[in-house]
Coordinates of C-alpha atoms and ligand atoms in Angstrom, one line a residue:
M261 CA 83.1 2.6 68.6
V262 CA 83.5 5.9 66.9
N263 CA 86.8 7.6 67.3
L264 CA 86.1 10.7 69.2
Q265 CA 88.1 12.9 71.6
I266 CA 86.4 15.3 73.9
K267 CA 88.5 18.4 74.0
G268 CA 89.7 20.3 77.1
Q269 CA 92.9 21.0 79.1
D270 CA 91.6 19.4 82.3
E271 CA 88.8 17.2 83.5
L272 CA 86.5 20.1 84.3
S273 CA 86.8 21.7 80.9
K274 CA 86.2 18.3 79.3
L275 CA 83.1 17.9 81.4
V276 CA 81.9 21.3 80.1
E277 CA 82.6 20.3 76.5
R278 CA 80.9 16.9 76.9
S279 CA 77.8 18.5 78.5
R280 CA 77.5 21.1 75.7
M281 CA 77.8 18.3 73.1
L282 CA 74.8 16.6 74.7
G283 CA 73.0 19.9 75.4
K284 CA 73.1 21.0 71.8
D285 CA 70.8 18.2 70.6
P286 CA 67.2 19.1 71.5
N287 CA 66.2 15.5 71.1
L288 CA 68.3 14.7 74.1
V289 CA 67.6 17.6 76.5
L290 CA 65.7 20.8 76.4
Y291 CA 66.0 24.0 78.5
G292 CA 67.8 22.9 81.7
G293 CA 66.8 19.2 81.4
G294 CA 69.3 16.4 82.1
N295 CA 72.5 16.5 83.9
T296 CA 76.2 15.4 83.7
S297 CA 79.0 14.8 86.2
S298 CA 82.6 13.8 86.7
K299 CA 84.4 12.7 89.8
I300 CA 87.6 14.7 89.8
E301 CA 90.6 14.8 92.2
E302 CA 91.0 18.3 93.5
V303 CA 93.5 19.9 95.9
D304 CA 91.9 22.0 98.7
H305 CA 93.3 25.1 100.5
L306 CA 95.2 22.8 103.0
G307 CA 96.8 20.9 100.2
N308 CA 94.7 17.8 100.8
R309 CA 93.6 15.8 97.8
N310 CA 89.9 15.0 97.6
I311 CA 87.6 13.4 95.1
V312 CA 85.0 16.0 94.2
L313 CA 81.8 15.2 92.4
R314 CA 81.4 18.0 89.9
I315 CA 77.7 18.0 89.0
K316 CA 75.5 20.3 87.0
G317 CA 74.1 23.0 89.2
S318 CA 70.4 23.9 89.5
G319 CA 69.2 26.5 87.0
T320 CA 71.8 25.8 84.4
D321 CA 71.4 24.6 80.8
L322 CA 73.7 21.9 79.3
K323 CA 73.7 23.7 76.0
T324 CA 75.4 26.8 77.4
I325 CA 76.9 25.6 80.7
G326 CA 80.4 26.8 81.7
E327 CA 82.7 25.7 84.5
D328 CA 80.9 27.8 87.0
G329 CA 77.7 25.9 86.2
F330 CA 79.0 22.9 88.0
S331 CA 78.8 22.6 91.8
G332 CA 81.3 20.6 93.7
V333 CA 80.4 18.1 96.5
Y334 CA 82.9 15.9 98.4
L335 CA 82.3 12.4 97.3
E336 CA 83.4 10.8 100.6
E337 CA 80.8 12.8 102.4
I338 CA 77.9 11.5 100.3
L339 CA 78.8 7.8 100.0
P340 CA 77.9 7.0 103.6
L341 CA 74.3 7.8 102.6
L342 CA 74.2 4.5 100.8
D343 CA 73.7 2.9 104.2
K344 CA 70.5 4.8 104.8
D345 CA 67.1 3.4 103.9
K346 CA 65.2 6.6 103.5
M347 CA 65.7 10.3 103.1
T348 CA 63.2 13.0 102.3
D349 CA 63.9 15.5 99.6
E350 CA 64.4 18.2 102.2
E351 CA 66.9 16.1 104.2
M352 CA 68.8 15.3 101.1
V353 CA 69.0 19.0 100.0
D354 CA 70.1 20.0 103.5
Y355 CA 72.7 17.2 103.6
L356 CA 74.1 18.1 100.2
A357 CA 74.4 21.7 101.1
K358 CA 76.8 20.6 103.9
C359 CA 79.0 18.6 101.5
M360 CA 79.7 21.5 99.1
V361 CA 83.2 22.5 98.3
S362 CA 82.2 26.1 98.0
A363 CA 79.2 27.7 99.7
T364 CA 78.9 30.1 96.8
D365 CA 78.3 27.3 94.3
R366 CA 74.9 26.8 92.8
R367 CA 72.6 24.3 94.5
P368 CA 73.6 20.9 93.1
S369 CA 71.1 19.1 90.8
I370 CA 68.3 17.1 92.4
E371 CA 69.8 14.1 90.7
T372 CA 73.2 14.5 92.5
L373 CA 73.1 11.3 94.5
L374 CA 72.2 9.3 91.4
H375 CA 75.5 10.4 89.9
G376 CA 77.5 10.2 93.2
F377 CA 76.4 6.7 94.1
L378 CA 77.5 5.2 90.8
N379 CA 81.2 4.1 90.9
A380 CA 82.0 5.3 87.4
K381 CA 84.1 8.4 87.0
H382 CA 81.8 10.1 84.5
V383 CA 77.9 9.9 84.4
D384 CA 75.5 11.4 81.8
H385 CA 71.7 11.6 82.2
V386 CA 69.4 12.8 79.4
H387 CA 65.7 13.0 78.8
S388 CA 65.9 11.6 75.2
D389 CA 62.8 11.7 73.1
A390 CA 63.5 8.4 71.5
I391 CA 64.3 6.6 74.8
C392 CA 61.1 8.0 76.3
T393 CA 59.1 6.8 73.3
L394 CA 60.2 3.3 74.2
T395 CA 59.0 3.7 77.8
N396 CA 55.7 5.4 77.5
H397 CA 53.4 2.4 76.8
P398 CA 52.3 -0.7 78.7
N399 CA 54.9 -3.0 77.3
S400 CA 57.9 -0.8 77.9
E401 CA 60.4 -3.0 79.7
E402 CA 60.2 -5.7 77.1
I403 CA 60.6 -3.2 74.2
V404 CA 63.5 -1.5 75.9
K405 CA 65.4 -4.7 76.2
K406 CA 64.5 -5.8 72.7
V407 CA 65.6 -2.6 71.1
L408 CA 68.6 -1.6 73.3
G409 CA 69.8 -5.0 74.5
E410 CA 69.4 -7.3 77.5
N411 CA 72.3 -5.7 79.3
I412 CA 70.3 -2.5 79.7
A413 CA 68.5 -2.1 83.1
F414 CA 65.0 -0.8 83.2
V415 CA 63.9 1.1 86.3
P416 CA 60.1 1.6 86.7
Y417 CA 59.1 5.1 87.5
I418 CA 60.2 6.7 90.7
R419 CA 60.4 10.5 91.2
P420 CA 64.0 11.7 91.3
G421 CA 65.5 11.8 94.8
F422 CA 67.1 9.5 97.3
E423 CA 65.1 6.4 96.5
L424 CA 65.7 6.6 92.7
S425 CA 69.4 7.2 93.3
K426 CA 69.7 4.0 95.4
K427 CA 67.7 2.0 92.9
V428 CA 70.0 3.1 90.1
K429 CA 73.0 2.0 92.2
E430 CA 71.6 -1.6 92.2
F431 CA 72.0 -1.7 88.4
E432 CA 75.5 -0.4 88.0
D433 CA 76.7 -3.7 86.6
S434 CA 74.5 -3.2 83.6
Y435 CA 75.6 -1.4 80.4
A436 CA 73.2 1.6 81.0
I437 CA 69.9 2.3 82.7
V438 CA 66.6 3.4 81.2
L439 CA 64.3 5.2 83.6
E440 CA 60.6 4.8 82.8
H441 CA 58.8 8.1 81.8
H442 CA 62.1 9.9 82.4
G443 CA 65.2 9.1 80.3
L444 CA 68.6 7.5 80.1
V445 CA 71.6 7.1 82.4
T446 CA 75.0 6.2 81.0
W447 CA 78.5 6.2 82.5
G448 CA 82.1 5.4 81.7
E449 CA 85.7 5.6 82.9
T450 CA 86.4 8.2 80.2
H451 CA 84.3 11.2 79.0
E452 CA 84.1 9.6 75.6
E453 CA 82.8 6.3 76.9
S454 CA 79.9 7.8 78.7
Y455 CA 79.0 10.3 75.9
L456 CA 79.2 7.7 73.2
K457 CA 76.9 5.3 75.1
T458 CA 74.3 7.9 75.2
I459 CA 74.7 8.6 71.4
E460 CA 74.7 4.8 70.6
L461 CA 71.6 4.0 72.6
E462 CA 69.7 7.1 71.4
E463 CA 70.5 6.1 67.8
K464 CA 69.3 2.5 68.3
A465 CA 66.0 3.8 69.8
R466 CA 65.6 6.4 67.0
K467 CA 66.3 3.8 64.3
Y468 CA 63.8 1.4 65.7
I469 CA 61.2 4.2 65.8
E470 CA 61.9 5.2 62.2
E471 CA 61.7 1.6 60.9
N472 CA 58.7 0.5 62.8
V473 CA 56.4 3.5 63.1
V474 CA 53.2 2.8 61.2
K475 CA 52.9 5.5 58.6
R476 CA 49.6 7.2 58.8
S477 CA 47.5 8.0 55.7
E478 CA 47.7 11.7 55.0
E479 CA 45.1 13.4 57.2
Q480 CA 43.1 16.1 55.5
Q481 CA 44.9 19.2 56.3
E482 CA 42.3 21.9 56.2
I483 CA 44.4 25.0 57.0
L484 CA 42.8 28.0 58.6
S485 CA 42.5 31.2 56.6
V486 CA 44.2 34.4 57.8
E487 CA 40.9 35.8 59.0
E488 CA 40.1 32.6 60.9
K489 CA 43.6 32.6 62.5
N490 CA 43.2 36.3 63.5
T491 CA 39.8 35.8 65.1
L492 CA 40.9 32.6 66.9
L493 CA 44.1 34.0 68.2
L494 CA 42.6 37.2 69.5
T495 CA 39.8 35.4 71.2
L496 CA 42.2 32.9 72.7
R497 CA 44.6 35.6 73.9
G498 CA 41.7 37.5 75.6
V499 CA 40.5 34.4 77.4
L500 CA 44.1 33.6 78.6
S501 CA 44.8 37.2 79.6
K502 CA 42.0 37.8 82.1
K503 CA 44.3 37.8 85.1
Q504 CA 47.6 38.5 83.4
R505 CA 48.2 39.6 79.8
Q506 CA 49.9 36.9 77.7
I507 CA 52.1 36.8 74.6
I508 CA 51.0 34.0 72.3
H509 CA 53.3 32.2 69.8
V510 CA 52.0 29.7 67.3
D511 CA 54.3 26.9 66.0
E512 CA 53.0 25.9 62.6
S513 CA 55.3 22.8 62.4
Q514 CA 52.8 21.0 64.6
L515 CA 50.0 21.3 62.0
H516 CA 50.2 17.5 61.2
L517 CA 49.6 16.7 64.9
S518 CA 46.7 19.2 65.2
V519 CA 44.7 17.5 62.5
R520 CA 45.1 13.9 63.7
D521 CA 41.9 12.2 64.9
D522 CA 43.7 11.1 68.1
V523 CA 44.7 14.7 68.9
D524 CA 43.0 14.5 72.3
L525 CA 45.2 11.6 73.3
I526 CA 48.3 13.4 72.2
A527 CA 47.3 16.5 74.3
T528 CA 46.3 14.6 77.4
G529 CA 48.0 11.2 77.2
G530 CA 51.0 12.3 79.3
R531 CA 54.2 14.2 78.8
S532 CA 57.2 12.4 77.3
T533 CA 59.4 13.0 80.4
L534 CA 58.3 14.1 83.9
E535 CA 60.3 17.3 83.6
H536 CA 58.0 18.6 80.9
I537 CA 55.1 18.7 83.3
L538 CA 56.9 21.4 85.2
R539 CA 57.6 23.5 82.1
I540 CA 54.3 23.3 80.2
G541 CA 51.8 21.8 82.6
K542 CA 50.3 18.3 82.7
D543 CA 48.0 18.7 79.7
S544 CA 47.7 20.6 76.4
L545 CA 44.5 22.3 75.3
V546 CA 42.8 21.2 72.0
I547 CA 40.9 23.8 70.0
T548 CA 38.9 23.0 66.9
T549 CA 37.1 26.2 66.1
D550 CA 37.1 29.8 67.4
D551 CA 33.6 29.4 68.8
D552 CA 34.7 26.8 71.3
V553 CA 37.8 28.7 72.6
N554 CA 36.1 30.2 75.7
E555 CA 34.3 27.0 76.6
K556 CA 37.4 24.8 76.0
V557 CA 39.6 27.0 78.3
E558 CA 36.9 27.1 81.0
S559 CA 36.5 23.3 80.9
F560 CA 40.3 22.9 80.9
K561 CA 40.5 24.9 84.1
K562 CA 37.6 23.1 85.7
Q563 CA 39.2 19.8 85.0
Y564 CA 42.4 21.1 86.6
E565 CA 40.6 22.2 89.7
D566 CA 38.9 18.8 90.0
Y567 CA 42.2 17.1 89.7
Y568 CA 43.7 19.5 92.3
Y569 CA 40.9 18.8 94.8
R570 CA 41.0 15.1 94.2
H571 CA 44.6 15.1 95.4
I572 CA 44.6 18.1 97.8
D573 CA 45.7 15.8 100.7
R574 CA 49.1 15.4 98.8
I575 CA 49.8 19.2 98.7
P576 CA 53.0 20.0 100.6
T577 CA 52.5 22.3 103.6
G578 CA 52.6 26.0 102.8
Y579 CA 51.5 25.6 99.2
T580 CA 48.2 26.2 97.4
M581 CA 46.9 25.8 93.9
H582 CA 49.1 27.4 91.2
S583 CA 48.0 30.9 90.5
N584 CA 47.9 30.3 86.7
I585 CA 45.9 27.2 85.8
N586 CA 45.3 28.3 82.2
P587 CA 46.7 26.0 79.5
R588 CA 50.3 27.0 78.6
V589 CA 50.2 25.1 75.3
G590 CA 47.5 23.8 73.0
L591 CA 47.0 22.2 69.6
I592 CA 44.8 24.3 67.2
K593 CA 43.2 22.2 64.5
G594 CA 44.4 23.3 61.0
W595 CA 47.1 25.6 62.4
G596 CA 49.7 24.2 64.9
C597 CA 50.5 24.6 68.5
F598 CA 50.2 27.7 70.6
G599 CA 52.3 28.6 73.6
A600 CA 51.4 31.3 76.1
D601 CA 53.7 33.2 78.5
I602 CA 54.4 36.7 79.7
T603 CA 57.3 36.9 77.2
L604 CA 57.7 35.9 73.6
N605 CA 60.8 33.8 74.5
G606 CA 58.8 32.0 77.1
A607 CA 55.9 31.3 74.7
K608 CA 58.3 30.0 72.1
R609 CA 60.0 27.8 74.8
C610 CA 56.6 26.3 75.6
T611 CA 55.9 25.4 72.0
E612 CA 59.3 23.9 71.6
I613 CA 58.9 21.7 74.6
A614 CA 55.4 20.8 73.5
Q615 CA 56.7 19.9 70.0
H616 CA 58.9 17.2 71.6
T617 CA 56.4 15.9 74.1
H618 CA 53.5 15.8 71.5
Q619 CA 55.7 14.1 68.9
V620 CA 56.7 11.4 71.4
A621 CA 53.1 10.8 72.2
A622 CA 52.2 10.6 68.5
N623 CA 55.1 8.2 67.9
V624 CA 54.1 6.0 70.8
L625 CA 50.6 5.8 69.3
D626 CA 51.9 5.0 65.9
L627 CA 54.3 2.3 67.2
F628 CA 52.4 0.6 69.9
G629 CA 48.8 1.8 69.6
N630 CA 48.4 3.0 73.2
L631 CA 50.1 5.3 75.7
K632 CA 51.0 4.7 79.3
T633 CA 51.9 7.6 81.5
L634 CA 52.3 8.4 85.1
T635 CA 49.4 8.0 87.5
E636 CA 47.5 11.1 88.5
E637 CA 49.1 10.9 92.0
E638 CA 52.6 10.8 90.4
I639 CA 51.7 13.7 88.2
F640 CA 50.4 15.7 91.1
D641 CA 53.6 15.0 93.1
I642 CA 55.6 16.5 90.2
D643 CA 53.2 19.4 89.7
Y644 CA 53.5 20.3 93.4
W645 CA 57.1 19.2 94.0
P646 CA 58.6 21.5 96.7
L647 CA 62.1 21.4 95.3
E648 CA 60.7 22.8 92.0
L649 CA 58.2 25.2 93.7
Y650 CA 61.2 26.7 95.5
K651 CA 62.7 27.7 92.2
L652 CA 59.5 29.7 91.4
K653 CA 60.1 31.7 94.5
L654 CA 63.5 32.8 93.2
L655 CA 62.1 34.3 90.1
P656 CA 62.2 38.1 89.8
P657 CA 58.8 39.9 90.2
V658 CA 56.7 40.3 87.1
P659 CA 57.1 43.8 85.6
S660 CA 54.0 45.9 85.4
L661 CA 53.5 45.7 81.6
A662 CA 54.6 42.1 81.2
G663 CA 52.5 40.4 78.5
Y664 CA 51.3 43.7 77.1
I665 CA 51.5 44.4 73.4
V666 CA 51.8 48.0 72.3
I667 CA 52.2 49.7 68.9
I668 CA 54.3 52.9 69.0
S669 CA 53.9 54.9 65.9
G670 CA 56.8 57.2 65.2
V671 CA 59.8 57.9 67.4
S672 CA 61.1 61.2 66.3
N673 CA 62.2 63.1 69.5
T674 CA 63.9 62.3 72.8
I675 CA 60.7 62.1 74.8
E676 CA 59.3 59.5 72.4
V677 CA 62.5 57.5 72.7
E678 CA 62.1 57.7 76.4
V679 CA 58.5 56.5 76.1
L680 CA 59.6 53.5 74.0
Q681 CA 62.3 52.6 76.4
K682 CA 60.0 52.8 79.4
V683 CA 57.4 50.6 77.9
L684 CA 60.0 48.0 77.0
Q685 CA 61.6 48.2 80.4
K686 CA 58.2 47.5 82.0
G687 CA 58.0 44.3 80.0
A688 CA 55.7 45.2 77.1
H689 CA 56.3 43.8 73.7
V690 CA 56.3 46.6 71.1
V691 CA 55.7 47.0 67.4
L692 CA 57.5 50.2 66.3
L693 CA 55.9 51.8 63.3
G694 CA 58.2 54.0 61.3
E695 CA 61.9 54.4 60.3
E696 CA 64.6 53.2 62.7
N697 CA 67.1 55.5 64.1
K698 CA 70.3 55.2 66.2
S699 CA 68.3 55.1 69.5
T700 CA 65.8 52.6 68.3
L701 CA 68.5 50.3 66.9
L702 CA 70.2 50.3 70.3
L703 CA 67.0 49.4 72.0
K704 CA 66.4 46.6 69.5
E705 CA 69.8 45.2 70.3
K706 CA 69.0 45.3 74.0
Y707 CA 65.5 44.0 74.0
G708 CA 65.8 41.5 71.1
Q709 CA 62.5 39.8 70.1
Q710 CA 60.6 42.1 72.4
L711 CA 60.8 44.9 69.8
V712 CA 59.7 44.6 66.2
T713 CA 59.9 47.4 63.6
V714 CA 57.6 47.8 60.6
I715 CA 57.2 50.4 57.9
G716 CA 53.8 51.4 56.5
D717 CA 50.5 52.3 58.1
L718 CA 48.7 51.4 61.3
N719 CA 47.0 48.4 59.6
I720 CA 50.4 46.9 58.9
A721 CA 51.5 47.5 62.5
I722 CA 48.3 45.9 63.8
Q723 CA 48.8 42.7 61.8
A724 CA 52.5 42.6 62.9
A725 CA 51.4 42.8 66.5
I726 CA 49.0 39.9 66.0
D727 CA 51.5 37.8 64.0
H728 CA 54.5 38.4 66.3
F729 CA 52.8 38.6 69.7
G730 CA 49.2 37.4 69.4
G731 CA 47.2 40.6 70.0
L732 CA 47.2 44.2 70.9
D733 CA 46.6 46.2 74.1
G734 CA 47.5 49.8 73.2
V735 CA 48.6 52.3 70.6
I736 CA 50.8 55.2 71.3
L737 CA 50.8 57.8 68.5
G738 CA 53.9 60.0 68.3
E739 CA 53.9 63.7 67.6
K740 CA 54.2 63.2 63.8
S741 CA 51.9 60.3 63.3
Q742 CA 48.6 60.5 61.4
T743 CA 45.7 58.2 61.9
S744 CA 42.2 57.8 60.5
T745 CA 38.9 56.8 62.0
N746 CA 39.0 53.6 60.0
E747 CA 42.2 52.6 61.7
L748 CA 40.9 53.4 65.1
D749 CA 37.8 51.3 64.3
L750 CA 40.1 48.4 63.6
V751 CA 42.0 48.9 66.8
N752 CA 38.8 49.0 68.7
S753 CA 37.5 45.8 67.0
I754 CA 40.7 44.1 68.2
F755 CA 40.2 45.1 71.7
E756 CA 36.6 43.9 71.5
L757 CA 37.6 40.5 70.1
Q758 CA 40.0 40.1 72.9
N759 CA 37.4 41.3 75.3
L760 CA 40.1 43.3 77.1
T761 CA 40.4 47.0 77.7
G762 CA 42.9 48.7 75.5
F763 CA 44.3 52.2 75.3
I764 CA 45.2 54.9 72.8
V765 CA 47.6 57.6 73.7
T766 CA 47.9 60.5 71.3
S767 CA 49.4 63.9 71.2
Q768 CA 46.6 65.2 69.0
V769 CA 42.8 65.3 69.3
I770 CA 42.2 62.2 67.3
D771 CA 38.5 62.8 66.7
A772 CA 36.4 64.7 69.1
T773 CA 33.4 62.6 68.1
Y774 CA 35.1 59.2 68.2
Q775 CA 33.3 57.1 70.8
S776 CA 34.4 53.7 72.1
T777 CA 33.7 51.7 75.1
A778 CA 36.8 49.5 74.9
I779 CA 39.3 52.4 74.6
I780 CA 40.7 54.4 77.3
K781 CA 41.7 57.5 75.3
Y782 CA 44.4 59.9 76.5
K783 CA 45.1 63.2 75.1
S784 CA 48.4 64.3 76.4
D785 CA 50.2 67.6 76.4
G786 CA 51.9 67.3 73.1
T787 CA 54.4 64.6 74.0
G788 CA 52.4 61.5 74.7
L789 CA 54.4 61.2 77.9
K790 CA 51.7 62.5 80.3
G791 CA 49.2 59.9 79.0
I792 CA 51.8 57.2 79.5
S793 CA 52.6 58.3 83.0
E794 CA 48.9 58.3 83.9
L795 CA 48.6 54.8 82.5
I796 CA 51.7 53.0 83.6
G797 CA 53.2 55.2 86.3
N798 CA 56.7 56.6 86.2
Ligands
ZN258 ZN1 66.2 13.6 84.9

């Protein structure tokens, strides 16, 4: 085995280091996926020594986790559960809450009992792409044993919870466990042993894939032109923004997937690991031309509704259909993969998760010829999993301008800075046209990717809004900015393509004769602030 020492002055800091080492590889875990634990002897306030299971807390990310990201539960209080036959998720969560060392700790991971029941001191669990590639086809068990070894246990799919934790316990004499459509569980008496097992098995799986994947003859990659991309993107954004404005990000690295003739299978053949269903929905959209965008989105939603009503008897009490049933990701032929969210970060996260899930599906097809995923019932039970729906309730309310894309031309006085700040605060994504100054630089630091600066004319700012955020909802013209009827025509044509109402706020009379149905035009009192107030409130 590789000579490796995981650094840290005590067990908890080593657990943090080990977790981050796993978390930094997106092929192992993405955005909050996977979990790690150590059983550590701790002294309590009475001086008693207890074995505490330190387990990743809910809502943390292995990549960035710190010591406070781990919750502590008393091991001796969870072990008696091994004698129970059944436990619902709710009973399990309530029980775990009572075993916690500190009431202020985060809620421990849904997979806590899986870690706790295993005797080993250290346990790691990842949703590795390569491991999931081996499990997502009909012959999975055989392939897993062939590639990873006979001493690897294979557990057919069970949703995480009490039953899966008990099942995993049955196989603790094996070297490691592969969970179908889910991931890998490894353990060891040292941090290094558990970590290196994950690396070893992931590498074996990856090597097998690289050596055996049937190379495809180069598909014709007809790439869309800039005009085609603009039209398609604006049409798509409009359709997806009917209820809530969306930011759209396109990941061009998925071009090779978008042009495959089996793209429909990649989009709807199942997510690589169950967790991805929660992050990007159960299916991806497939778009071939801009004419079919509306139709495709409508039929995607109709199919979702049909699926929902087919399984409505499984819906947990107190819940109804998700409010947003639009596609969150989709493959666009000749371009790549889009992601839609109320923030650019969210949209990018969607495309990144999709990239892993789509590539796994493509690899399964190229290795084994066919995909096997969860049943529709199993998918529904993840889609409407109360333990996950509960997290949605904890999210902060959506700000009033979330998903809006606004060009602000020229920030030259304090009121204009105030306008910029206000628009950003309310969640809009902004293209700032003009020179930067101290105030705008500070805002850029604070709001990151939400604010982009360009120099030039309105045409350049419009293209920047489309390229960075996927469309345009409004233009705010500062005191010193100039504009032409041609430019306003362009703004208007964008609003029309999106089929959404946009706005122009100006401090001057732009053109008394300028008429447009799509634009709500404000003429303010020389500052632009009044128009903004009318539009978005204070
Ligand atoms: Zn998992």
